[in-house]
Each structure stands twice: as C-alpha cells, then as structure tokens.
Amino acid sequence: MADTQDLSPTPAQVAQTALLASWLEGLPEPHILFDRGYRIVAANGAYRRQFGQGAPVVGRTCHAVSHHSPVPCDQAGETCPLARSLFSGQRERVLHLHHTPAGEEYVQIELVPLRDEAGQPQYFLEKMEPLRIAQGQPGAPGMIGRAPAFQAVLELIARVGPSQASVLLLGESGTGKELAARAVHEASPRAGRPLVVVDCASLPETLFESELFGHERGAFTGAHAARAGLVEAAHGGTLFLDEVGDIPLTMQVKLLRLLESGTYRRVGHTELRRADIRLVAATHRDLRAMVREGRFRQDLYYRLSTFPIQLPALRERPQDIPLLAESLLQRVAGGRGLVLAPAALRRLAQHPFPGNVRELRNVLERAALLTDGAAVTAHTIERALSFDAPAAAPARAAQQPDHATLRDIESEALRAALAGGAASRRELARALGVSTRTLYRKLRLLREQG
C-alpha cells in the first residue's frame, strides 16, 4: 500500500499558530488567521463576538462564518482577497457584506500574506473594520445599497476618506451626492469636526464672496456687523460645495486661491486668514465641457478633481430599488408601518426613474398619502407615478371628462361609428379595424350599458 502524505501541522507550525493567536487577542479590531484552504486557524475575541454569533469559528472556513456561504467569495459574486493576494503576491483591500448579529454590514477587509521560509504564502492575516457610512439593509441611516455599482462607489469612498485629497462627486441630479459627501466626511479623521454645506446654485453672485469668506462691518450696504463666512465655519472639518458648476467665473478665481494657498480674506479686510479645510465638491454638470466652452476654469477643475467619483444613476442599480423603496417608505410614512405589496415592488422596478432616488422618494411619499390600509398596492404606485405624467392635450380634455375610463371612450367611439350609418356590420367592423366577432361582442356590451 502506498504511503499517504501527512497533512497535519508540524509541532513548529502549531507553536507558531499559538503565538499568532495570542498576539491577535490583544488587537481591538476583528482579526483572523487562515490557511490557503480558507480554514480559520486562529480568531481573536473581537471577531468571535462580531461574526461568530456564539458558535466556534476555528476550523471553519472564513466564507462560511462571515458570509454564511459554502463557497469562496469569488464564486459567490464578491471579490476574494485571498485569490487577489495569491495573484498579486501583495496585501489586498476589499469591501464585503458580512453577516453580524445586527444583520448584514459593510466591512473593509485588509489581507496580508504570511510567508514560510521558502517565501510562499502559508497563512493569511485578515483585519476587518466595519464601514459605518453605508448599509446593505433597509431602515439604516446613510447610504443604502448592495448593487455592484453602489459597492464600487463605497470602495472609492473608503479609500479616499482617510486622506486629505479633494473629492469631486459627479452624477445626475438625485443620485445622492450630498449623502456621499457626508460619507467622505465620516470616513475621514475630520469626522468629529463640522461638515459645512454650500449650495452654490442658490447663492447670487453679489453674495457669494461674503457668504463664503465672511465680511467686515461696513464692507457693503447692509453689512452692519462683522460676520464669519462658511469657510471659517468649516475650519478643521469639511467644506462641501454642492453644484460647484454654478459658481460664477468671477468667483472661481477666488475659490482657486483658497484651495491653492489655504488662505482667504474677508470682504472689506486686507488681513489674510488661514483655512484648515478638506474640500468635497459635487455637480450634475459636465465640467469638462464647460472648461472647453470657457465657462469653467481649467485650473480650478483640476484642483477640484483630485479624486473624482461617479455616482451611478438608479437605473444602473435596479436591484437596489426594493431595498431603497422599503427604507424610504419607512422614512416618509410617519411610523405607520406601511409595507409594499410584491406587485407594487415589481411596478417600481419597471420605472426608469429619471429623477433617481429623489424621484423614488417622491413617488413613495405620494403613495403613502394615497394609502388607507396597511399595504401600498401596485394600483397606488401607478397613481403616484401618474402625478409626473404629461397633462392631457386641452382639446382632448375638453371632449372627455376627467373620470372617463378606457371603456367609456371606446363606447363613445362605437356610438359615433353606428351613427355614421354603415351599410353592414361587416363594413362597420372593417372601418373600426376589428373582426366581425369582436364587433358583435362590443355591441352586446354597449346594449347592456344602456
């Protein structure tokens, strides 16, 4: 009989694993140590509490514990950090949805390969940090979603958040750019300091400079007292310039000076003040096209777009519509406990939502107001969607009452055709574009209506 290879760990490996396990216990973040077969050989208390849910974890695979999945992540639609590390030979960072006692939560994973004496990866050390800025379940505050396009945005936010880099959020109106800006702020070391929002589209050119930089008493008519600007209010925190594409050209050069030198002057004063801010900007406009057309400064564009993030439209993440709809309904229904019927969810999934998440919220708020029972039906969703439908042409509206149904309109058309005096029912059916049998059925319904 041929000898079988002994795959059990050597005494040296056992001692090494015990030493690593003792070291892991002193770390506050969840950590695990596992082998090339995904088998966990050590886990610290933070990991056991957050993901073990009272069951033993050593000896089980990491994907079985964290994902409740019998197969590795890359076979279940997610990125596997171990597979990526084996390919790159380096440490890897990925974003995952993990099962916890509170439900599924987003987790940042950092994996480091530990090599043997031959230089080959023997074990893998994995650190997990909860990503508090987003959730994969309804009812939670902040950004919500599970779609690949949504997770790609989260990964970028998680990477840029801890830095000081300027971030430019791009996307259609209603895609949640302010939520993304708050997520960047919350993921940064400045999270404990203010996030100051500047709505550039609502500020007239005459007030933009004083609102942003502040003014001294008597600087202009109506300036009865000195006033700090929004830049000063954001000191130590984040300044969010929403709709930055609407900033007038004359003001763009002053904003550029602030970003390049970190200094500014209040209106009516010569003293230079220093600003300690992290800048996040957002726009739904095509800034590159505006630069080509001379409506936006090229140097300011490059200063703002150190790290651009494109937010997906809702139609690019349709699998998130049920999740978003359930969460938004809880927010707009005032604690009524409304639920969406399955047919209502199907109807929402069929709508293109050109207004994105903002339009979805509007539709659900209307539907909640139109609902008397405990469930929002597909008919109610249809009514809520119809609020945005184009108005009927005046001539048609004058001919038909508001309450007319399709059957009423069809009956009127049939009566008009009969009044025309067709020679035979066959000719009448041909004129109406229907079969003779269909015509007789409709005539019988017309007689029953009286």
Tab-separated table of C-alpha atoms in Angstrom, residues 329 333 336-341 371-377:
chain	number	residue	atom	x	y	z
A	329	LEU	CA	-41.170	54.201	2.795
A	333	ALA	CA	-44.769	57.072	6.150
A	336	ARG	CA	-47.441	53.874	10.088
A	337	GLY	CA	-45.753	50.539	9.413
A	338	LEU	CA	-46.694	50.518	5.722
A	339	VAL	CA	-45.367	47.721	3.535
A	340	LEU	CA	-45.043	47.428	-0.233
A	341	ALA	CA	-47.029	44.663	-1.895
A	371	THR	CA	-52.880	54.573	1.025
A	372	ASP	CA	-55.527	53.992	3.710
A	373	GLY	CA	-54.680	50.391	4.554
A	374	ALA	CA	-51.509	48.655	5.699
A	375	ALA	CA	-50.037	47.857	2.261
A	376	VAL	CA	-49.149	50.022	-0.730
A	377	THR	CA	-50.574	48.347	-3.829
